[in-house]
PDB file of C-alpha atoms and ligand atoms in Angstrom:
ATOM      1  CA  MET A 400      10.507 -41.326  15.122  1.00  0.00           C
ATOM      2  CA  THR A 401      10.500 -37.545  15.334  1.00  0.00           C
ATOM      3  CA  ALA A 402       7.162 -35.860  14.904  1.00  0.00           C
ATOM      4  CA  ILE A 403       7.118 -32.948  12.497  1.00  0.00           C
ATOM      5  CA  SER A 404       4.798 -30.263  13.611  1.00  0.00           C
ATOM      6  CA  PRO A 405       2.767 -28.586  10.944  1.00  0.00           C
ATOM      7  CA  PRO A 406       3.717 -24.977  10.232  1.00  0.00           C
ATOM      8  CA  LEU A 407       1.528 -22.373  11.963  1.00  0.00           C
ATOM      9  CA  PRO A 408      -1.215 -20.841   9.770  1.00  0.00           C
ATOM     10  CA  GLY A 409       0.438 -17.409  10.126  1.00  0.00           C
ATOM     11  CA  GLU A 410       3.676 -18.821   8.854  1.00  0.00           C
ATOM     12  CA  ASN A 411       1.893 -20.246   5.814  1.00  0.00           C
ATOM     13  CA  ARG A 412       0.369 -16.952   4.988  1.00  0.00           C
ATOM     14  CA  LEU A 413       3.767 -15.231   5.185  1.00  0.00           C
ATOM     15  CA  GLY A 414       5.286 -17.982   3.073  1.00  0.00           C
ATOM     16  CA  ALA A 415       2.565 -17.424   0.446  1.00  0.00           C
ATOM     17  CA  ILE A 416       3.283 -13.700   0.459  1.00  0.00           C
ATOM     18  CA  VAL A 417       6.993 -14.049  -0.223  1.00  0.00           C
ATOM     19  CA  ASP A 418       6.360 -16.799  -2.812  1.00  0.00           C
ATOM     20  CA  ASP A 419       3.959 -14.514  -4.651  1.00  0.00           C
ATOM     21  CA  LEU A 420       6.415 -11.636  -4.514  1.00  0.00           C
ATOM     22  CA  ALA A 421       9.229 -13.820  -5.891  1.00  0.00           C
ATOM     23  CA  SER A 422       7.115 -15.390  -8.614  1.00  0.00           C
ATOM     24  CA  LYS A 423       4.710 -12.696  -9.895  1.00  0.00           C
ATOM     25  CA  GLY A 424       5.688  -9.533  -7.976  1.00  0.00           C
ATOM     26  CA  TRP A 425       2.487  -8.985  -6.035  1.00  0.00           C
ATOM     27  CA  SER A 426       0.287 -10.687  -3.511  1.00  0.00           C
ATOM     28  CA  TRP A 427      -3.348 -10.201  -2.417  1.00  0.00           C
ATOM     29  CA  GLN A 428      -4.251 -11.263   1.098  1.00  0.00           C
ATOM     30  CA  PRO A 429      -7.931 -10.751   2.060  1.00  0.00           C
ATOM     31  CA  GLY A 430      -8.562 -10.452   5.769  1.00  0.00           C
ATOM     32  CA  PHE A 431      -4.767 -10.304   6.624  1.00  0.00           C
ATOM     33  CA  LEU A 432      -4.788  -7.222   8.844  1.00  0.00           C
ATOM     34  CA  PRO A 433      -5.365  -8.306  12.445  1.00  0.00           C
ATOM     35  CA  ASP A 434      -8.868  -7.306  13.559  1.00  0.00           C
ATOM     36  CA  ALA A 435      -8.009  -5.034  16.456  1.00  0.00           C
ATOM     37  CA  LEU A 436      -5.548  -3.158  14.197  1.00  0.00           C
ATOM     38  CA  TYR A 437      -8.206  -2.826  11.485  1.00  0.00           C
ATOM     39  CA  ARG A 438     -10.604  -1.301  13.941  1.00  0.00           C
ATOM     40  CA  ALA A 439      -8.064   1.138  15.403  1.00  0.00           C
ATOM     41  CA  LEU A 440      -6.789   2.273  12.072  1.00  0.00           C
ATOM     42  CA  ARG A 441     -10.294   2.644  10.719  1.00  0.00           C
ATOM     43  CA  ALA A 442     -11.438   4.659  13.623  1.00  0.00           C
ATOM     44  CA  GLU A 443      -8.402   6.954  13.240  1.00  0.00           C
ATOM     45  CA  VAL A 444      -8.744   7.542   9.517  1.00  0.00           C
ATOM     46  CA  LEU A 445     -12.528   8.336   9.954  1.00  0.00           C
ATOM     47  CA  ALA A 446     -11.488  10.948  12.677  1.00  0.00           C
ATOM     48  CA  VAL A 447      -8.724  12.402  10.447  1.00  0.00           C
ATOM     49  CA  ASP A 448     -11.136  12.631   7.559  1.00  0.00           C
ATOM     50  CA  ALA A 449     -13.853  14.283   9.693  1.00  0.00           C
ATOM     51  CA  LEU A 450     -11.302  16.971  10.736  1.00  0.00           C
ATOM     52  CA  ASP A 451     -10.130  17.240   7.126  1.00  0.00           C
ATOM     53  CA  ASP A 452      -6.655  16.864   8.374  1.00  0.00           C
ATOM     54  CA  LEU A 453      -5.473  15.671   4.941  1.00  0.00           C
ATOM     55  CA  ALA A 454      -3.418  17.209   2.099  1.00  0.00           C
ATOM     56  CA  PRO A 455      -3.904  16.646  -1.616  1.00  0.00           C
ATOM     57  CA  ALA A 456      -1.716  13.819  -2.844  1.00  0.00           C
ATOM     58  CA  GLY A 457       0.956  14.642  -5.343  1.00  0.00           C
ATOM     59  CA  VAL A 458       2.712  12.842  -8.112  1.00  0.00           C
ATOM     60  CA  GLY A 459       6.588  12.808  -8.765  1.00  0.00           C
ATOM     61  CA  ARG A 460       9.350  13.977  -6.563  1.00  0.00           C
ATOM     62  CA  ASP A 461      11.314  17.128  -5.725  1.00  0.00           C
ATOM     63  CA  ASP A 462      11.245  19.554  -8.694  1.00  0.00           C
ATOM     64  CA  ALA A 463       8.958  17.229 -10.653  1.00  0.00           C
ATOM     65  CA  PHE A 464       6.385  17.108  -7.782  1.00  0.00           C
ATOM     66  CA  GLN A 465       3.018  18.250  -9.029  1.00  0.00           C
ATOM     67  CA  LEU A 466      -0.603  18.187  -7.856  1.00  0.00           C
ATOM     68  CA  ASP A 467      -1.941  16.728 -11.062  1.00  0.00           C
ATOM     69  CA  ARG A 468      -5.648  16.067 -10.435  1.00  0.00           C
ATOM     70  CA  SER A 469      -5.891  14.387 -13.863  1.00  0.00           C
ATOM     71  CA  ILE A 470      -3.643  11.547 -12.669  1.00  0.00           C
ATOM     72  CA  ARG A 471      -4.393  11.125  -9.044  1.00  0.00           C
ATOM     73  CA  ARG A 472      -7.290  12.519  -6.953  1.00  0.00           C
ATOM     74  CA  SER A 473      -7.038  11.606  -3.275  1.00  0.00           C
ATOM     75  CA  ARG A 474      -5.895  13.040  -0.035  1.00  0.00           C
ATOM     76  CA  ILE A 475      -3.318  11.782   2.352  1.00  0.00           C
ATOM     77  CA  ALA A 476      -1.914  12.197   5.920  1.00  0.00           C
ATOM     78  CA  TRP A 477       1.414  10.755   6.873  1.00  0.00           C
ATOM     79  CA  LEU A 478       1.675   8.285   9.758  1.00  0.00           C
ATOM     80  CA  ASP A 479       4.307   9.185  12.391  1.00  0.00           C
ATOM     81  CA  GLY A 480       3.590   6.539  15.066  1.00  0.00           C
ATOM     82  CA  SER A 481       2.261   9.159  17.458  1.00  0.00           C
ATOM     83  CA  SER A 482      -1.029   7.337  18.235  1.00  0.00           C
ATOM     84  CA  PRO A 483      -1.476   3.837  19.616  1.00  0.00           C
ATOM     85  CA  ALA A 484      -3.054   2.738  16.339  1.00  0.00           C
ATOM     86  CA  GLN A 485      -0.117   4.007  14.380  1.00  0.00           C
ATOM     87  CA  ALA A 486       2.461   2.615  16.774  1.00  0.00           C
ATOM     88  CA  ASP A 487       0.798  -0.833  16.535  1.00  0.00           C
ATOM     89  CA  PHE A 488       0.723  -0.604  12.711  1.00  0.00           C
ATOM     90  CA  LEU A 489       4.356   0.269  12.550  1.00  0.00           C
ATOM     91  CA  ALA A 490       5.252  -2.639  14.875  1.00  0.00           C
ATOM     92  CA  TRP A 491       3.173  -4.996  12.687  1.00  0.00           C
ATOM     93  CA  ALA A 492       4.847  -3.717   9.532  1.00  0.00           C
ATOM     94  CA  GLU A 493       8.221  -4.203  11.129  1.00  0.00           C
ATOM     95  CA  GLN A 494       7.542  -7.944  11.542  1.00  0.00           C
ATOM     96  CA  LEU A 495       6.616  -8.121   7.898  1.00  0.00           C
ATOM     97  CA  ARG A 496       9.798  -6.279   6.891  1.00  0.00           C
ATOM     98  CA  GLU A 497      11.873  -8.866   8.807  1.00  0.00           C
ATOM     99  CA  THR A 498      10.171 -11.839   7.176  1.00  0.00           C
ATOM    100  CA  ILE A 499      10.461 -10.335   3.640  1.00  0.00           C
ATOM    101  CA  ASN A 500      14.052  -9.510   4.150  1.00  0.00           C
ATOM    102  CA  ARG A 501      14.928 -12.890   5.454  1.00  0.00           C
ATOM    103  CA  ALA A 502      13.090 -14.673   2.648  1.00  0.00           C
ATOM    104  CA  LEU A 503      13.909 -12.497  -0.323  1.00  0.00           C
ATOM    105  CA  MET A 504      17.263 -11.033   0.875  1.00  0.00           C
ATOM    106  CA  ILE A 505      16.202  -7.572  -0.320  1.00  0.00           C
ATOM    107  CA  GLY A 506      17.490  -5.450   2.580  1.00  0.00           C
ATOM    108  CA  LEU A 507      14.440  -3.351   3.086  1.00  0.00           C
ATOM    109  CA  PHE A 508      15.462  -0.612   5.403  1.00  0.00           C
ATOM    110  CA  GLU A 509      13.002   2.320   5.985  1.00  0.00           C
ATOM    111  CA  PHE A 510       9.162   2.386   6.054  1.00  0.00           C
ATOM    112  CA  GLU A 511       6.918   5.238   5.252  1.00  0.00           C
ATOM    113  CA  ALA A 512       3.114   5.153   5.359  1.00  0.00           C
ATOM    114  CA  CYS A 513       0.199   7.446   4.904  1.00  0.00           C
ATOM    115  CA  TYR A 514      -3.560   7.345   5.213  1.00  0.00           C
ATOM    116  CA  ALA A 515      -5.082   7.594   1.771  1.00  0.00           C
ATOM    117  CA  VAL A 516      -8.666   8.895   1.392  1.00  0.00           C
ATOM    118  CA  TYR A 517     -10.421   8.878  -1.993  1.00  0.00           C
ATOM    119  CA  ARG A 518     -13.671  10.840  -1.969  1.00  0.00           C
ATOM    120  CA  PRO A 519     -16.356   9.938  -4.471  1.00  0.00           C
ATOM    121  CA  GLY A 520     -14.832  10.545  -7.919  1.00  0.00           C
ATOM    122  CA  GLY A 521     -11.299   9.856  -6.604  1.00  0.00           C
ATOM    123  CA  PHE A 522      -8.958   7.667  -8.557  1.00  0.00           C
ATOM    124  CA  TYR A 523      -5.300   6.978  -9.357  1.00  0.00           C
ATOM    125  CA  ASP A 524      -4.248   6.364 -12.885  1.00  0.00           C
ATOM    126  CA  ARG A 525      -1.938   3.443 -13.823  1.00  0.00           C
ATOM    127  CA  HIS A 526       1.561   4.015 -12.271  1.00  0.00           C
ATOM    128  CA  LEU A 527       4.573   2.493 -10.619  1.00  0.00           C
ATOM    129  CA  ASP A 528       5.303   3.410  -7.016  1.00  0.00           C
ATOM    130  CA  SER A 529       9.008   3.873  -7.371  1.00  0.00           C
ATOM    131  CA  PHE A 530       9.815   7.108  -8.999  1.00  0.00           C
ATOM    132  CA  GLU A 531      12.157   7.298 -11.868  1.00  0.00           C
ATOM    133  CA  GLY A 532      15.772   8.142 -11.071  1.00  0.00           C
ATOM    134  CA  ALA A 533      16.048   6.720  -7.570  1.00  0.00           C
ATOM    135  CA  ARG A 534      15.961   3.098  -6.450  1.00  0.00           C
ATOM    136  CA  ASN A 535      14.254   3.842  -3.200  1.00  0.00           C
ATOM    137  CA  ARG A 536      10.740   2.392  -2.818  1.00  0.00           C
ATOM    138  CA  VAL A 537      11.068  -1.324  -3.328  1.00  0.00           C
ATOM    139  CA  VAL A 538       7.988  -3.068  -1.784  1.00  0.00           C
ATOM    140  CA  SER A 539       4.637  -1.345  -1.585  1.00  0.00           C
ATOM    141  CA  LEU A 540       1.940  -2.271   0.969  1.00  0.00           C
ATOM    142  CA  VAL A 541      -1.699  -1.219   0.853  1.00  0.00           C
ATOM    143  CA  VAL A 542      -4.084  -1.986   3.662  1.00  0.00           C
ATOM    144  CA  TYR A 543      -7.885  -1.394   3.201  1.00  0.00           C
ATOM    145  CA  LEU A 544     -10.013   0.180   5.822  1.00  0.00           C
ATOM    146  CA  ASN A 545     -13.532  -0.038   4.188  1.00  0.00           C
ATOM    147  CA  GLU A 546     -16.581  -1.625   5.645  1.00  0.00           C
ATOM    148  CA  ASP A 547     -18.786  -3.713   3.368  1.00  0.00           C
ATOM    149  CA  TRP A 548     -17.372  -2.599   0.105  1.00  0.00           C
ATOM    150  CA  GLN A 549     -19.518  -3.701  -2.892  1.00  0.00           C
ATOM    151  CA  ASP A 550     -18.274  -4.277  -6.373  1.00  0.00           C
ATOM    152  CA  GLY A 551     -20.520  -1.474  -7.600  1.00  0.00           C
ATOM    153  CA  ASP A 552     -18.842   0.974  -5.193  1.00  0.00           C
ATOM    154  CA  GLY A 553     -15.885   1.146  -7.666  1.00  0.00           C
ATOM    155  CA  GLY A 554     -12.422   1.920  -6.297  1.00  0.00           C
ATOM    156  CA  ALA A 555     -11.034  -1.418  -7.271  1.00  0.00           C
ATOM    157  CA  LEU A 556      -7.283  -1.779  -7.458  1.00  0.00           C
ATOM    158  CA  LEU A 557      -6.143  -3.003 -10.985  1.00  0.00           C
ATOM    159  CA  VAL A 558      -2.794  -4.786 -11.072  1.00  0.00           C
ATOM    160  CA  TRP A 559      -0.832  -5.536 -14.193  1.00  0.00           C
ATOM    161  CA  PRO A 560       2.110  -7.979 -14.471  1.00  0.00           C
ATOM    162  CA  GLU A 561       5.654  -6.717 -14.801  1.00  0.00           C
ATOM    163  CA  GLY A 562       6.230  -5.369 -18.309  1.00  0.00           C
ATOM    164  CA  ALA A 563       2.488  -5.161 -19.301  1.00  0.00           C
ATOM    165  CA  GLY A 564       1.819  -2.659 -22.036  1.00  0.00           C
ATOM    166  CA  GLU A 565      -0.680   0.234 -21.738  1.00  0.00           C
ATOM    167  CA  ASP A 566      -3.255  -1.718 -23.668  1.00  0.00           C
ATOM    168  CA  ASP A 567      -2.889  -5.012 -21.911  1.00  0.00           C
ATOM    169  CA  ALA A 568      -5.702  -6.190 -19.667  1.00  0.00           C
ATOM    170  CA  PRO A 569      -4.992  -6.134 -15.912  1.00  0.00           C
ATOM    171  CA  GLU A 570      -4.101  -9.430 -14.266  1.00  0.00           C
ATOM    172  CA  ALA A 571      -6.308  -8.715 -11.216  1.00  0.00           C
ATOM    173  CA  ARG A 572      -9.060  -6.394 -10.072  1.00  0.00           C
ATOM    174  CA  LEU A 573      -9.130  -6.254  -6.293  1.00  0.00           C
ATOM    175  CA  VAL A 574     -12.136  -4.954  -4.290  1.00  0.00           C
ATOM    176  CA  PRO A 575     -10.788  -2.937  -1.372  1.00  0.00           C
ATOM    177  CA  GLU A 576     -12.652  -4.663   1.446  1.00  0.00           C
ATOM    178  CA  GLY A 577     -11.490  -3.813   4.959  1.00  0.00           C
ATOM    179  CA  GLY A 578      -8.640  -5.951   6.340  1.00  0.00           C
ATOM    180  CA  GLY A 579      -7.405  -6.860   2.861  1.00  0.00           C
ATOM    181  CA  VAL A 580      -3.686  -6.271   2.284  1.00  0.00           C
ATOM    182  CA  VAL A 581      -1.818  -5.945  -1.062  1.00  0.00           C
ATOM    183  CA  PHE A 582       1.984  -6.330  -1.503  1.00  0.00           C
ATOM    184  CA  MET A 583       3.593  -5.165  -4.769  1.00  0.00           C
ATOM    185  CA  LEU A 584       7.158  -4.725  -5.998  1.00  0.00           C
ATOM    186  CA  SER A 585       7.223  -0.905  -6.272  1.00  0.00           C
ATOM    187  CA  GLU A 586       9.565  -0.760  -9.266  1.00  0.00           C
ATOM    188  CA  THR A 587       7.879  -3.222 -11.609  1.00  0.00           C
ATOM    189  CA  ILE A 588       4.163  -3.728 -10.888  1.00  0.00           C
ATOM    190  CA  PRO A 589       1.934  -1.236 -12.647  1.00  0.00           C
ATOM    191  CA  HIS A 590      -1.335  -0.582 -10.910  1.00  0.00           C
ATOM    192  CA  ALA A 591      -4.278   1.802 -10.825  1.00  0.00           C
ATOM    193  CA  VAL A 592      -7.253   2.795  -8.638  1.00  0.00           C
ATOM    194  CA  GLU A 593     -10.579   2.866 -10.416  1.00  0.00           C
ATOM    195  CA  ALA A 594     -12.810   5.793  -9.780  1.00  0.00           C
ATOM    196  CA  THR A 595     -14.644   5.336  -6.529  1.00  0.00           C
ATOM    197  CA  GLU A 596     -18.339   5.944  -5.857  1.00  0.00           C
ATOM    198  CA  ARG A 597     -17.916   5.929  -2.141  1.00  0.00           C
ATOM    199  CA  THR A 598     -15.316   7.405   0.167  1.00  0.00           C
ATOM    200  CA  ARG A 599     -12.470   4.816   0.134  1.00  0.00           C
ATOM    201  CA  TYR A 600     -10.013   4.455   2.990  1.00  0.00           C
ATOM    202  CA  ALA A 601      -6.644   2.756   2.956  1.00  0.00           C
ATOM    203  CA  VAL A 602      -3.129   3.016   4.407  1.00  0.00           C
ATOM    204  CA  ALA A 603      -0.545   3.158   1.508  1.00  0.00           C
ATOM    205  CA  ALA A 604       2.913   2.327   2.629  1.00  0.00           C
ATOM    206  CA  TRP A 605       6.419   1.485   1.173  1.00  0.00           C
ATOM    207  CA  TRP A 606       9.616   0.040   2.305  1.00  0.00           C
ATOM    208  CA  ARG A 607      12.795   1.572   0.894  1.00  0.00           C
ATOM    209  CA  VAL A 608      16.240   0.079   0.582  1.00  0.00           C
ATOM    210  CA  ASN A 609      18.087   3.366   1.180  1.00  0.00           C
ATOM    211  CA  PRO A 610      16.452   6.529   2.551  1.00  0.00           C
ATOM    212  CA  SER A 611      19.227   8.873   1.498  1.00  0.00           C
ATOM    213  CA  VAL A 612      19.585  10.098  -2.119  1.00  0.00           C
ATOM    214  CA  GLY A 613      22.459  12.328  -2.948  1.00  0.00           C
ATOM    215  CA  GLY A 614      23.601  12.496   0.705  1.00  0.00           C
ATOM    216  CA  ARG A 615      20.330  13.901   2.130  1.00  0.00           C
ATOM    217  CA  ILE A 616      17.132  12.453   3.383  1.00  0.00           C
ATOM    218  CA  ASP A 617      14.674  12.230   0.491  1.00  0.00           C
ATOM    219  CA  PRO A 618      11.768  14.602   1.133  1.00  0.00           C
ATOM    220  CA  LEU A 619       9.303  12.459  -0.727  1.00  0.00           C
ATOM    221  CA  ALA A 620       5.714  13.569  -0.516  1.00  0.00           C
TER     222      ALA A 620
HETATM  223  C1  LIG B1208      -0.746   4.306  -4.088  1.00  0.00           C
HETATM  224  C2  LIG B1208      -1.709   3.232  -4.607  1.00  0.00           C
HETATM  225  C3  LIG B1208      -3.469   1.721  -4.342  1.00  0.00           C
HETATM  226  C4  LIG B1208      -4.761   1.560  -3.590  1.00  0.00           C
HETATM  227  O1  LIG B1208      -1.132   4.989  -3.084  1.00  0.00           O
HETATM  228  O2  LIG B1208       0.322   4.499  -4.682  1.00  0.00           O
HETATM  229  O3  LIG B1208      -1.435   2.795  -5.666  1.00  0.00           O
HETATM  230  O4  LIG B1208      -5.431   0.504  -3.754  1.00  0.00           O
HETATM  231  N1  LIG B1208      -2.812   2.869  -3.861  1.00  0.00           N
HETATM  232  O5  LIG B1208      -5.082   2.375  -2.801  1.00  0.00           O
HETATM  233 MN1  LIG B1209       0.635   3.132  -6.183  1.00  0.00          MN
END
């Protein structure tokens, strides 16, 4: 008789993520970010914030790009892989990309990521991550870098199901506790960040299927 070895816990977790993405379009994985990576990214975002090395986040793309503080109030810094924390994060994300591609046959291609800092009063109104007019961002990834987040601190992520109307209640309200990771289909899952009472740290990231639009690299910001 052949013994069948049980799947590794890590494999179970990845299986749950791709099942969630296929069935409902999003997945919440508390404590999914490896601990060493969490500590390294958190230390770096705190340093970046202390230096105020962040730019106001925008909405829209190209000519439609605008700094609309009534829709989104946060600051960002793009990751370029130039620090050990960023290089490790990009390598970790690459493993996820391979798993998602194999399981869902999506053909995710390019990855872009930024630190996102919401100061008290920061928020992001309900939106989709994939901008109209270009099928580029396909899967969104958000990684939380907050210590001891309490419900009363605000800053929860609200997630609606695909096709939900403006007045429909969200399907989930996720507290952005450090190490938690959210996956969402960028083109279909509406989501919003409630106003935060405390400075709120995350990495917001996306995989794209095709980085070039109209024959040039998309200068998305
Ligand atoms: C985003 C976003 C969610 C979050 O950056 O597009 O929706 O929880 N972030 O930070
Ligand atoms: Mn978003």
